[in-house]
Coordinates of C-alpha atoms in Angstrom, one line a residue:
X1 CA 0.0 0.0 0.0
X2 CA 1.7 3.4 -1.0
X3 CA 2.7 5.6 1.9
X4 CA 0.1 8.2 1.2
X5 CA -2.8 5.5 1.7
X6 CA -1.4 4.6 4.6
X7 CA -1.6 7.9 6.3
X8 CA -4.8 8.8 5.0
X9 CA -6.5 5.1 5.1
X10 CA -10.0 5.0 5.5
X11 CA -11.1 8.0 3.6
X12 CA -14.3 7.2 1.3
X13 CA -13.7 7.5 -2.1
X14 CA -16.6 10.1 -3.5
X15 CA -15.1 12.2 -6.1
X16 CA -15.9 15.8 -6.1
X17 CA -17.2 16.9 -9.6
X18 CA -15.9 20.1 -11.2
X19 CA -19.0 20.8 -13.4
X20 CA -18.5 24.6 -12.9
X21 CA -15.4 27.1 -11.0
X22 CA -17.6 27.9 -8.3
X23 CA -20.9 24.9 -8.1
X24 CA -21.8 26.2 -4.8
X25 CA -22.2 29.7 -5.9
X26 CA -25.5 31.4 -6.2
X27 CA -27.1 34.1 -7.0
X28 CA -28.3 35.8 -3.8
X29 CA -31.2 39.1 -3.7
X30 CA -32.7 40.4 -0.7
X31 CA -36.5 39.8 0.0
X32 CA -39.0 42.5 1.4
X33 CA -39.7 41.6 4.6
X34 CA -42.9 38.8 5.1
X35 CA -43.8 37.2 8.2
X36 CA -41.3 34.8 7.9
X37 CA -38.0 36.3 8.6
X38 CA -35.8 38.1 5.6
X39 CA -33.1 37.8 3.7
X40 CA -31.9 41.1 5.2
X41 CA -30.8 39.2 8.4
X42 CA -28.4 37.1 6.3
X43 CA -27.0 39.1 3.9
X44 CA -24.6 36.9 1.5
X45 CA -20.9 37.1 2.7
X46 CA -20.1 37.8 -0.8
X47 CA -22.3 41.0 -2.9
X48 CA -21.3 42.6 -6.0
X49 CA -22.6 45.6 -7.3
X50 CA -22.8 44.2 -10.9
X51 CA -24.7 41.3 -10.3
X52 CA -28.5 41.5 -11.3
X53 CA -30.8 40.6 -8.5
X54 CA -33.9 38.7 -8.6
X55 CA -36.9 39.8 -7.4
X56 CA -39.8 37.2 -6.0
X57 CA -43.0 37.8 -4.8
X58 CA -43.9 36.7 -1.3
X59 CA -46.6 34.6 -2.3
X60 CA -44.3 32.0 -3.3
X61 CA -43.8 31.3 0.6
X62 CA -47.8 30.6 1.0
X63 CA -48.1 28.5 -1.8
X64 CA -45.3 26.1 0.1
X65 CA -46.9 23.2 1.0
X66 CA -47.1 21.3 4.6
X67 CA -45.2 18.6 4.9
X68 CA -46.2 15.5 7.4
X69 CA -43.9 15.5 10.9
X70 CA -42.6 12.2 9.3
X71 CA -41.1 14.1 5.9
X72 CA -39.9 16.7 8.2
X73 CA -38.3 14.0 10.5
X74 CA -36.5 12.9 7.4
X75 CA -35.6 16.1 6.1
X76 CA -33.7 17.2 9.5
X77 CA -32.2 13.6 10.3
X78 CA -30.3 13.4 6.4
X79 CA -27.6 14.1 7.9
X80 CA -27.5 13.8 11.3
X81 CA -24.1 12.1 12.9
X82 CA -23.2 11.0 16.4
X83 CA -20.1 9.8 18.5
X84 CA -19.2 7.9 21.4
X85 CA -16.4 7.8 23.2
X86 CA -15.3 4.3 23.8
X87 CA -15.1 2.9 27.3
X88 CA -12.5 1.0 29.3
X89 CA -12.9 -1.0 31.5
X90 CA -16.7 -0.1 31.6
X91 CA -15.2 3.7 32.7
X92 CA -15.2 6.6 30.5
X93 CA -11.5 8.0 30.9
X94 CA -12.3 10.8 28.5
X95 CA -12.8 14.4 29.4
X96 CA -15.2 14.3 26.2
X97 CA -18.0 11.8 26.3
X98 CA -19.0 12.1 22.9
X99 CA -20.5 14.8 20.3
X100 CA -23.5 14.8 17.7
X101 CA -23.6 16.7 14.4
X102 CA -25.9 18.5 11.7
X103 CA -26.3 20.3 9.0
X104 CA -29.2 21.4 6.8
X105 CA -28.6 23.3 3.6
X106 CA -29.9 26.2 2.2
X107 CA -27.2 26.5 -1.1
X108 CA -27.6 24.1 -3.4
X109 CA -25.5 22.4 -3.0
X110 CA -24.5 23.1 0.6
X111 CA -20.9 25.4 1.4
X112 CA -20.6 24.7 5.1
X113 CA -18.6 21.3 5.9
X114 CA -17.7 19.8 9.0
X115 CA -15.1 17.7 10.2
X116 CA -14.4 15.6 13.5
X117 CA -10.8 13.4 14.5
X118 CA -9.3 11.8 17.7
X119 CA -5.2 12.7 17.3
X120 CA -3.8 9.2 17.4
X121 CA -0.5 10.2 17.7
X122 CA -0.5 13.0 20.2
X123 CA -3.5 12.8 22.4
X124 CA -7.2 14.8 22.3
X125 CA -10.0 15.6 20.1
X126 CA -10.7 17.9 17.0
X127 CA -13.7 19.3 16.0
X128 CA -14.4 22.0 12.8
X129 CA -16.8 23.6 11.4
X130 CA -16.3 25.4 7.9
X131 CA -18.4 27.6 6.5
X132 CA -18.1 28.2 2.4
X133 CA -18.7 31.1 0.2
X134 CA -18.0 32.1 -3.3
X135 CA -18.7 28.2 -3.5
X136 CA -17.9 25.0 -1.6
X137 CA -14.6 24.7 -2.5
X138 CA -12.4 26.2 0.1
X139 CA -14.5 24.6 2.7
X140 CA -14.7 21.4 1.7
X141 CA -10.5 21.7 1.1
X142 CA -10.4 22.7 4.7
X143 CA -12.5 19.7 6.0
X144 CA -10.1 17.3 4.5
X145 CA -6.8 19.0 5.2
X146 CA -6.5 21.3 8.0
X147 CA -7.0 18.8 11.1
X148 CA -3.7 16.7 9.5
X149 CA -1.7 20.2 9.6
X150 CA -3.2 20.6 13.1
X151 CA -2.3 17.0 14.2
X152 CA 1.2 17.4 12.6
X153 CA 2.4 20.4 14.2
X154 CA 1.1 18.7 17.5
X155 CA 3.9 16.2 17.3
X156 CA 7.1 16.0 19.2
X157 CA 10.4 16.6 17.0
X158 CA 11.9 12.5 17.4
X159 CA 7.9 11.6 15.9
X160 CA 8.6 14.0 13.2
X161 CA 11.5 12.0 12.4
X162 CA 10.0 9.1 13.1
X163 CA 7.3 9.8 10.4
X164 CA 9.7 11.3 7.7
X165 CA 12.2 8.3 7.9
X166 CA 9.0 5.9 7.3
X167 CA 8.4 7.8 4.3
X168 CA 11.8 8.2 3.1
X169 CA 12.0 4.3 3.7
X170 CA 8.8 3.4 2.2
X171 CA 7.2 1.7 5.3
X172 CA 4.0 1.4 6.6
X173 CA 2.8 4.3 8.2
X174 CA 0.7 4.6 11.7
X175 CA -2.3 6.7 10.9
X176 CA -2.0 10.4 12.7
X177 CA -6.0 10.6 12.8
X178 CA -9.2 8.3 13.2
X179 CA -12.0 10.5 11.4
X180 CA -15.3 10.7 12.7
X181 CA -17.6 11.2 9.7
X182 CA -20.8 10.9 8.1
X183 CA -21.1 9.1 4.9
X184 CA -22.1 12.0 3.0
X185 CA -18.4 13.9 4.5
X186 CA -16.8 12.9 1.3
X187 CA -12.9 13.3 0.5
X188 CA -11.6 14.2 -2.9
X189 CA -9.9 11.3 -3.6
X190 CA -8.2 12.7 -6.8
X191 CA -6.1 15.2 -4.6
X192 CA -4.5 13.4 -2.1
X193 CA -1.4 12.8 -3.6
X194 CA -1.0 16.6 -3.7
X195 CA -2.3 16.9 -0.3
X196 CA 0.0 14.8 1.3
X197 CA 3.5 16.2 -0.3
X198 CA 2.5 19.8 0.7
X199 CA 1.8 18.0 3.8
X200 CA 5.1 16.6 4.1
X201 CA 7.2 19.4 3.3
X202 CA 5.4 21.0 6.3
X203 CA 6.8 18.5 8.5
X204 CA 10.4 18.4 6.9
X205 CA 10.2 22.2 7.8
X206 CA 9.2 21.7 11.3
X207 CA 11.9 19.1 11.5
X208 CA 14.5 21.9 10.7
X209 CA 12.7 24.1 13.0
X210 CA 12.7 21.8 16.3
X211 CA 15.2 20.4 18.3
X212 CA 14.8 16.7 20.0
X213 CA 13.2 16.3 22.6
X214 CA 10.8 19.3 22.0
X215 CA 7.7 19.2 22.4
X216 CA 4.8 21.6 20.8
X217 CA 2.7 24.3 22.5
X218 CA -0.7 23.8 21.5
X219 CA -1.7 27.8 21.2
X220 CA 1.4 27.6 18.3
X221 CA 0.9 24.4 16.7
X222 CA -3.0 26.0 16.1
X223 CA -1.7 28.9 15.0
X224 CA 1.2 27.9 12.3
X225 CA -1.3 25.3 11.0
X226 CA -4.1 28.0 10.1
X227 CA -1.3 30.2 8.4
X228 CA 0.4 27.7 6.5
X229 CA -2.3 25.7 5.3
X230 CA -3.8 29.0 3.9
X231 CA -0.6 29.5 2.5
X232 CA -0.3 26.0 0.5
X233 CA -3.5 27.0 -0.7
X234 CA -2.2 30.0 -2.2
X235 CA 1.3 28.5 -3.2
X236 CA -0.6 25.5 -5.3
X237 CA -2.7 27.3 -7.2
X238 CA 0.7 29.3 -7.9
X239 CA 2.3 26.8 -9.1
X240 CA -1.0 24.8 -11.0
X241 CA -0.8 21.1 -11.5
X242 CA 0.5 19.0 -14.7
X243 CA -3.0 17.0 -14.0
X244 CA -6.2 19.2 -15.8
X245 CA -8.5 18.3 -13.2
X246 CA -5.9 19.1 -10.1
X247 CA -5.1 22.6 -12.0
X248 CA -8.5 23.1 -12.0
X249 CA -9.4 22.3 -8.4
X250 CA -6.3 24.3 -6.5
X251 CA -8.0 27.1 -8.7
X252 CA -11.3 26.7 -7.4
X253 CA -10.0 26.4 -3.6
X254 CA -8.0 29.0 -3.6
X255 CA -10.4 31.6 -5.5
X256 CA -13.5 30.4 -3.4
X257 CA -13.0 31.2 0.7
X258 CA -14.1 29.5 3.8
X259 CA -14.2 30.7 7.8
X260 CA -13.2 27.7 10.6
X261 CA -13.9 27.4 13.9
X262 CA -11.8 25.0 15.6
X263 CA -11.8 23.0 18.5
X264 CA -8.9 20.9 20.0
X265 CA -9.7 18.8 23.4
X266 CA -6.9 17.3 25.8
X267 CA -8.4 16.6 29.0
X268 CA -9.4 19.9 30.4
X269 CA -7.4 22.2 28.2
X270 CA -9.7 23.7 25.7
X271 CA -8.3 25.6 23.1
X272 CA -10.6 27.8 20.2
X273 CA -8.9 28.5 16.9
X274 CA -11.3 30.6 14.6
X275 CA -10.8 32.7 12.0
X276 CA -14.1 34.4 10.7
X277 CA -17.8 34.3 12.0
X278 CA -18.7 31.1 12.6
X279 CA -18.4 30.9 16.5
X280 CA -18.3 28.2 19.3
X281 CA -20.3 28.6 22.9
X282 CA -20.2 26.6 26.3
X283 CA -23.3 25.4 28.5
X284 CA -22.2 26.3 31.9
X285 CA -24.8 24.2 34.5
X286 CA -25.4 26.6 37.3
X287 CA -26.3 25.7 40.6
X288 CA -30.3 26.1 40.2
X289 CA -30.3 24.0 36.5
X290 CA -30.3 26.3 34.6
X291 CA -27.6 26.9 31.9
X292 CA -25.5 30.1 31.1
X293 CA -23.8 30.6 27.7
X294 CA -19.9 31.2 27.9
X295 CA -18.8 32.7 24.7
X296 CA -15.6 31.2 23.8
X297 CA -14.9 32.5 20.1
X298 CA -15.0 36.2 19.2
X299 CA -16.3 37.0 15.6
X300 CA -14.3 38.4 12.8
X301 CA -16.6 40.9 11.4
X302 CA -18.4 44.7 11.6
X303 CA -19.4 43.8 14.9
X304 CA -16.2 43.5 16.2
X305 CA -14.9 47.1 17.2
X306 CA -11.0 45.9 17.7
X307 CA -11.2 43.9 14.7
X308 CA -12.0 46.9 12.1
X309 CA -9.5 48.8 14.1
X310 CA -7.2 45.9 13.1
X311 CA -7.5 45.7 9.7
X312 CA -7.8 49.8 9.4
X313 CA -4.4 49.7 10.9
X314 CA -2.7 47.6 8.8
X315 CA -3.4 50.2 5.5
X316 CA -2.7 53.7 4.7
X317 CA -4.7 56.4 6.5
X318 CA -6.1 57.3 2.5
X319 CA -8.0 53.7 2.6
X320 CA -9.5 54.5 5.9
X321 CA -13.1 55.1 4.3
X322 CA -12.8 52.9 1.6
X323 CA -11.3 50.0 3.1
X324 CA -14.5 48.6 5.2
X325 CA -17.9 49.7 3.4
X326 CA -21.5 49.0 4.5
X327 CA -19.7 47.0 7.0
X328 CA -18.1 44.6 4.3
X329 CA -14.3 44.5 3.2
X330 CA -13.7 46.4 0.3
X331 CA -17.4 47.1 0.6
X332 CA -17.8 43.0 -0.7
X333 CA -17.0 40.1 2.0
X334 CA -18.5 40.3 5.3
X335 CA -15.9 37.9 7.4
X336 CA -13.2 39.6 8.0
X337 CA -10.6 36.9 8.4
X338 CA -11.2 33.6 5.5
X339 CA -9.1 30.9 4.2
X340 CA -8.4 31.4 0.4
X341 CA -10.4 34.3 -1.0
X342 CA -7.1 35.0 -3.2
X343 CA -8.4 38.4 -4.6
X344 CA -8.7 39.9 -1.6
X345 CA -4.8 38.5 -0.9
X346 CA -2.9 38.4 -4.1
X347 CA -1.9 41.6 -6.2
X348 CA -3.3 42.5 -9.2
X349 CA -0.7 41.2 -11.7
X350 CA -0.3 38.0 -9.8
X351 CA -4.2 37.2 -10.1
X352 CA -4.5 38.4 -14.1
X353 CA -1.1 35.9 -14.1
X354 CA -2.6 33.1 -12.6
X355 CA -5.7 33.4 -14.5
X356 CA -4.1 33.9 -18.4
X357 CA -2.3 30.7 -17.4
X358 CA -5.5 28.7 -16.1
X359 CA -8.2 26.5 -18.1
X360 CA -10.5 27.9 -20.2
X361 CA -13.6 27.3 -17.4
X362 CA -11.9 30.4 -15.2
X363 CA -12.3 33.0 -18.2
X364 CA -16.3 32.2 -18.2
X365 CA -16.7 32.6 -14.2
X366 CA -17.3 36.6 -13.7
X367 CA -15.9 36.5 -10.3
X368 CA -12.1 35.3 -11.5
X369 CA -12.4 38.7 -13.5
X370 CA -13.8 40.9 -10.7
X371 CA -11.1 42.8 -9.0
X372 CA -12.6 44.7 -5.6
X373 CA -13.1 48.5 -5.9
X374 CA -10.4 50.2 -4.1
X375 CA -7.6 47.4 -4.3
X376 CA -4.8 49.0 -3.6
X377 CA -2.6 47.8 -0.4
X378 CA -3.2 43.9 -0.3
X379 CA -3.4 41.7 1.3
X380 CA -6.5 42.7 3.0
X381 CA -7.3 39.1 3.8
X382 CA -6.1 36.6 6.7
X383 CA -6.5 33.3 7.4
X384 CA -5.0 33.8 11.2
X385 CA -6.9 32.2 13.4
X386 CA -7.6 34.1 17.1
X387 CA -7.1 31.5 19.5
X388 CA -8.8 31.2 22.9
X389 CA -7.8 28.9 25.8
X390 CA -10.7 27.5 28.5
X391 CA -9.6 25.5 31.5
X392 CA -13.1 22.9 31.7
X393 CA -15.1 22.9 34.9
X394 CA -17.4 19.8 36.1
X395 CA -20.3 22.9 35.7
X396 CA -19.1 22.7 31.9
X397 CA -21.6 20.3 30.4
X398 CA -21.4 21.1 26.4
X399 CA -20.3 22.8 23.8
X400 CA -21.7 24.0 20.7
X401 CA -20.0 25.1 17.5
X402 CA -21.9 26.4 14.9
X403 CA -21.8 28.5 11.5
X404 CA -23.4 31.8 11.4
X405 CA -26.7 30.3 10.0
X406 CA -27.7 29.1 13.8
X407 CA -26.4 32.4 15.7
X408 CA -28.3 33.8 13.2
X409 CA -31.4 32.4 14.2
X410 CA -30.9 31.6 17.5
X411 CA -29.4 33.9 20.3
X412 CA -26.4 31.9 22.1
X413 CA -28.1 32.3 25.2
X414 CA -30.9 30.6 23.7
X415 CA -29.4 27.9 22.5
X416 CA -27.5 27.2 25.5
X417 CA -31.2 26.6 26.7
X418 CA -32.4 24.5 24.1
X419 CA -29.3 22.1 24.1
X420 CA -29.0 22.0 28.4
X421 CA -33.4 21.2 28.4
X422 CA -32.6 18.9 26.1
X423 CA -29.8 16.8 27.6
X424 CA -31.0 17.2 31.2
X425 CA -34.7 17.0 30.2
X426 CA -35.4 19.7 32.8
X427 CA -37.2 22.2 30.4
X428 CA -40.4 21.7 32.4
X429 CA -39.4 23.6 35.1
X430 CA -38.8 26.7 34.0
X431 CA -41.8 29.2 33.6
X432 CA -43.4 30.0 30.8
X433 CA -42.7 33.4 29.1
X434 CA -44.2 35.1 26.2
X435 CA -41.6 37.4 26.1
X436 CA -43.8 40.5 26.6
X437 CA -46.7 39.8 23.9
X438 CA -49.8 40.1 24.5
X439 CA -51.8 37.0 24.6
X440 CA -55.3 35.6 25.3
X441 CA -56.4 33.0 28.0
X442 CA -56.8 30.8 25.1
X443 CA -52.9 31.4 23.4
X444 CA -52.1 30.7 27.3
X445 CA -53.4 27.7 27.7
X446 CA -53.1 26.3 23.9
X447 CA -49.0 27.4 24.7
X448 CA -49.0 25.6 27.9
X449 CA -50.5 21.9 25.6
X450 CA -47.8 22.6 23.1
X451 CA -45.0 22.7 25.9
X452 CA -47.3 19.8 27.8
X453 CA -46.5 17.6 24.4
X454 CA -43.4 18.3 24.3
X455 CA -42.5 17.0 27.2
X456 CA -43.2 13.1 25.2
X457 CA -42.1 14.6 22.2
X458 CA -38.4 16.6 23.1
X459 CA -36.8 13.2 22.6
X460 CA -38.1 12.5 19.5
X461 CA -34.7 13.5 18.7
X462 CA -32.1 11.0 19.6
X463 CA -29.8 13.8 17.9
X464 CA -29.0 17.4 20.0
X465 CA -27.8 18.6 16.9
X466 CA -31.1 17.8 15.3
X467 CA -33.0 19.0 18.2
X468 CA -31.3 22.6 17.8
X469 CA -31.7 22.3 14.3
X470 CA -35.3 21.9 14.6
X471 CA -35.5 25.1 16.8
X472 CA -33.4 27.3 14.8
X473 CA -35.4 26.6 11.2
X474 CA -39.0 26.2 13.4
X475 CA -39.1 28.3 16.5
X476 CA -41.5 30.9 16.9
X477 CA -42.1 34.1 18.6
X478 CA -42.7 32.5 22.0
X479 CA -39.7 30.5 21.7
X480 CA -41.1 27.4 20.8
X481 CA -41.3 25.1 17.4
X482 CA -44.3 25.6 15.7
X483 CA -44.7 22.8 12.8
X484 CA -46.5 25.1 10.4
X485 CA -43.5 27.6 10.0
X486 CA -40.6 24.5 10.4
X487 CA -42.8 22.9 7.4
X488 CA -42.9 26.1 5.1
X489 CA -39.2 26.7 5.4
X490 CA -38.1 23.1 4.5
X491 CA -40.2 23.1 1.5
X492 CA -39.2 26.3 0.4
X493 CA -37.5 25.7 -3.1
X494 CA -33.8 26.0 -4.2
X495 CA -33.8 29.6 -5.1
X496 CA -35.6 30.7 -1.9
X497 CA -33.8 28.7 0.5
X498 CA -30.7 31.1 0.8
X499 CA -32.9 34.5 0.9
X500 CA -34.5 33.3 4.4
X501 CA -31.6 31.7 5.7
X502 CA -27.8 30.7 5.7
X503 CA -26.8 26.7 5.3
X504 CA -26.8 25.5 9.2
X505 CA -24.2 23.4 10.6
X506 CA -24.2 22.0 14.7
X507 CA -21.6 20.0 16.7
X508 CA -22.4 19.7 20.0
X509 CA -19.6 17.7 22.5
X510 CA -20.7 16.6 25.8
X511 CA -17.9 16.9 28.6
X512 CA -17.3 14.4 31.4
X513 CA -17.8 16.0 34.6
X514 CA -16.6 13.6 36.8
X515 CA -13.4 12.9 35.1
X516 CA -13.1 17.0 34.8
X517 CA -13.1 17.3 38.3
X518 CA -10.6 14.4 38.8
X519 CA -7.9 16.0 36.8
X520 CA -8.5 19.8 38.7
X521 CA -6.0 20.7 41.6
X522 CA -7.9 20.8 44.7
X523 CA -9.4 23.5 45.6
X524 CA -10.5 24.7 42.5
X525 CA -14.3 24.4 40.7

């Protein structure tokens, strides 16, 4: 078995087509806003001013059809994923007892991806979530590469050598990851090869950078592994491939973009790598029951005062008003930090280079053409993650990660709730709230049978993930799921989908509270 199989064993073999530069891609418009809730609340992380917008009249929404709780069911549980974390000697010795994923599309087809691994070689537990745009390219790059580069920089200098002298000697390789993943979490088999020897030369150069017997801080190893899988990105589709197909893809990766949020679990060291706005929250179990949200990621966009002062800083006092517009960069991308995204990265004459010397598909895609207004000092662009450390707590029950198509939705205060009910089935003892609307005896009381069947019906979902899911596309004004609204905005068609929300992607991990609390110095809780 060649080397590269060896290390990346027990991938599945789905290709990925490249029926168009940019598949995921489409064309987004804003809606007028209807009793379901806008487009103007998810505004598309890329807009160009040249683009033509469609208009659609809001009686396309009431003509959706209902669909049975069954076809729902079936819609939300496509692709639904879940993990244990195997016992020994009938105890559970990990900090994390196991996670459950999701992710319901609204592009067609979907741009987020999601990726899960236990480090073989080192010790602990990754979990990503990646969130596309421009198409799925980037992202679905990311899900496939970034946890090796992660895993790699994690490793002592004499395993380093270890690895590289296997190589160099042709023998069989230990794997450096066991993947978690759903059937439908394909791998591009086609580009492995190229994969792994960027791959390598990363760890030849960490060789020369280490000495024996060093081993890797984990704030670091996150850090160089963002950075310089962005920059293989770049460097490849520099450099193009002799194979059509690979040219083509490095192309596509490295012109589309993608945000990560990253999570890497070692006992009770958590660390947070994210770059972007997808963002990753903690369910904190206070003493009543109840659960508190602990924000662990910060988001890389207009809503983030110290990140615009950032990247004003890092450009001439001429591009002050020109360089973040309508709370976009370059008046165009809303995350402020991405991987790939090359023209807002590249200079000019590198991307008309790249491009002159590319296949024939990138001359008919308008975007490859498009340079942003005001280009004048890049890059403008980073891929450097902002990374966050949490010592866990026996109070710290779960974690969430999520793209921005559930914080959209969903307040993370709120979704702390929802995920701690669920778990702890302890939702019916809070009170019930309207949350300041006014409502008849009747509302009351028809409110208080809808929470009194949900009580048999909260664990119709064996999934969290699914559960959340269900309240993020379905939840109402009272904080509940109402099947009427859930049903209408599954059925909504392709070319609505994206106008009343973002593609949704969950992984929730469940911590261990009793081994948390064994591995804490006394004295602290």
């Amino acid at each position: 078995m060649p080397v590269t199989s060896q290390l990346l064993r027990g991938l599945p073999r789905t290709k990925v087509l490249a029926s168009s530069l940019l598949p995921c891609q489409q064309q987004r418009s804003q809606l007028g806003p209807i009793t379901h809730q806008p487009a103007s609340r998810r505004p598309s992380r890329m807009w160009q001013s040249h683009q033509h917008s469609r208009s659609y009249q809001t009686t396309s929404v009431l003509r959706s059809y209902i669909l049975t709780p069954p076809q729902v069911n079936s819609i939300l549980k496509a692709n639904e994923y879940s993990f244990k974390v195997p016992e020994f000697d009938g105890k559970n010795v990990s900090s994390v007892m196991g996670f459950e994923s999701n992710q319901l599309p609204a592009n067609a087809p979907i741009e987020d991806r999601r990726s899960a691994a236990t480090c073989l070689q080192t010790r602990g537990m990754l979990l990503g979530v990646f969130d596309g745009h421009a198409g799925c390219a980037c992202a679905q790059a990311l899900s496939e590469r970034l946890f090796y580069y992660i895993a790699v920089s994690l490793l002592p200098h004499d395993t380093l050598c270890e690895l590289e002298a296997a190589v160099d000697a042709g023998r069989a390789l230990s794997p450096i990851l066991q993947w978690h993943k759903h059937p439908n979490d394909y791998f591009s088999k086609e580009a492995q090869n190229l994969y792994f020897n960027s791959l390598r030369t990363y760890w030849q150069e960490l060789i020369d950078l280490t000495s024996p017997g060093e081993v890797p801080d984990t704030r670091e190893a996150l850090l160089n592994a963002f950075k310089r899988l962005d920059s293989d990105i770049s460097l490849e589709a520099q450099v193009g491939d002799p194979n059509a197909f690979l040219h083509y893809w490095v192309l596509r990766v490295a012109f589309s973009g993608a945000t990560a949020c990253v999570a890497h679990i070692d006992g009770s060291d958590l660390y947070i790598a994210n770059a972007g706005d997808a963002r990753a929250v903690l369910g904190v179990q206070e003493e009543d029951g109840s659960f508190s949200a602990h924000t662990l990621s910060n988001d890389h966009s207009a809503q983030n005062d110290e990140e615009m002062a950032r990247i004003r800083s890092e450009h001439p006092p001429s591009e002050r008003k020109t360089v973040i517009r309508q709370d976009r960069l370059l008046g165009l991308l809303m995350p402020f930090r991405a991987f790939g995204d090359v023209k807002f990265k590249w200079s000019i004459e590198l991307q008309k280079r790249v491009l002159e010397s590319g296949p024939d598909q990138l001359h008919e895609n308008e975007h490859t053409k498009f340079i942003p207004p005001n280009y004048h000092t890049p890059p403008y662009l980073t891929a450097e993650p902002e990374i966050t450390y949490h010592k866990l707590r026996p109070q710290d029950r779960f974690m969430v990660i999520g793209s921005d198509g559930l914080w959209e939705t969903l307040h993370r205060q709120e979704v702390v709730r929802i995920v701690g009910e669920y778990l702890t089935g302890m939702h019916q003892r809070q009170p019930l709230t309207v949350g300041g609307y006014k409502v008849t005896l009747g509302q009351m009381q028809g409110l208080l049978d809808e929470r009194k069947a949900r009580v048999s019906s909260a664990f119709e979902d064996q999934n969290s993930a699914t559960h959340l899911m269900r309240h993020a596309v379905g939840n109402n004004e009272f904080g509940t799921v109402d099947h009427e609204r859930l049903s209408k905005m599954l059925s909504l068609p392709e070319e609505l989908a994206r106008m009343y929300r973002d593609d949704i992607t969950i992984i929730i991990s469940q911590f261990n509270p009793h081994v948390i609390g064994a591995q804490r110095p006394e004295g602290q809780s």
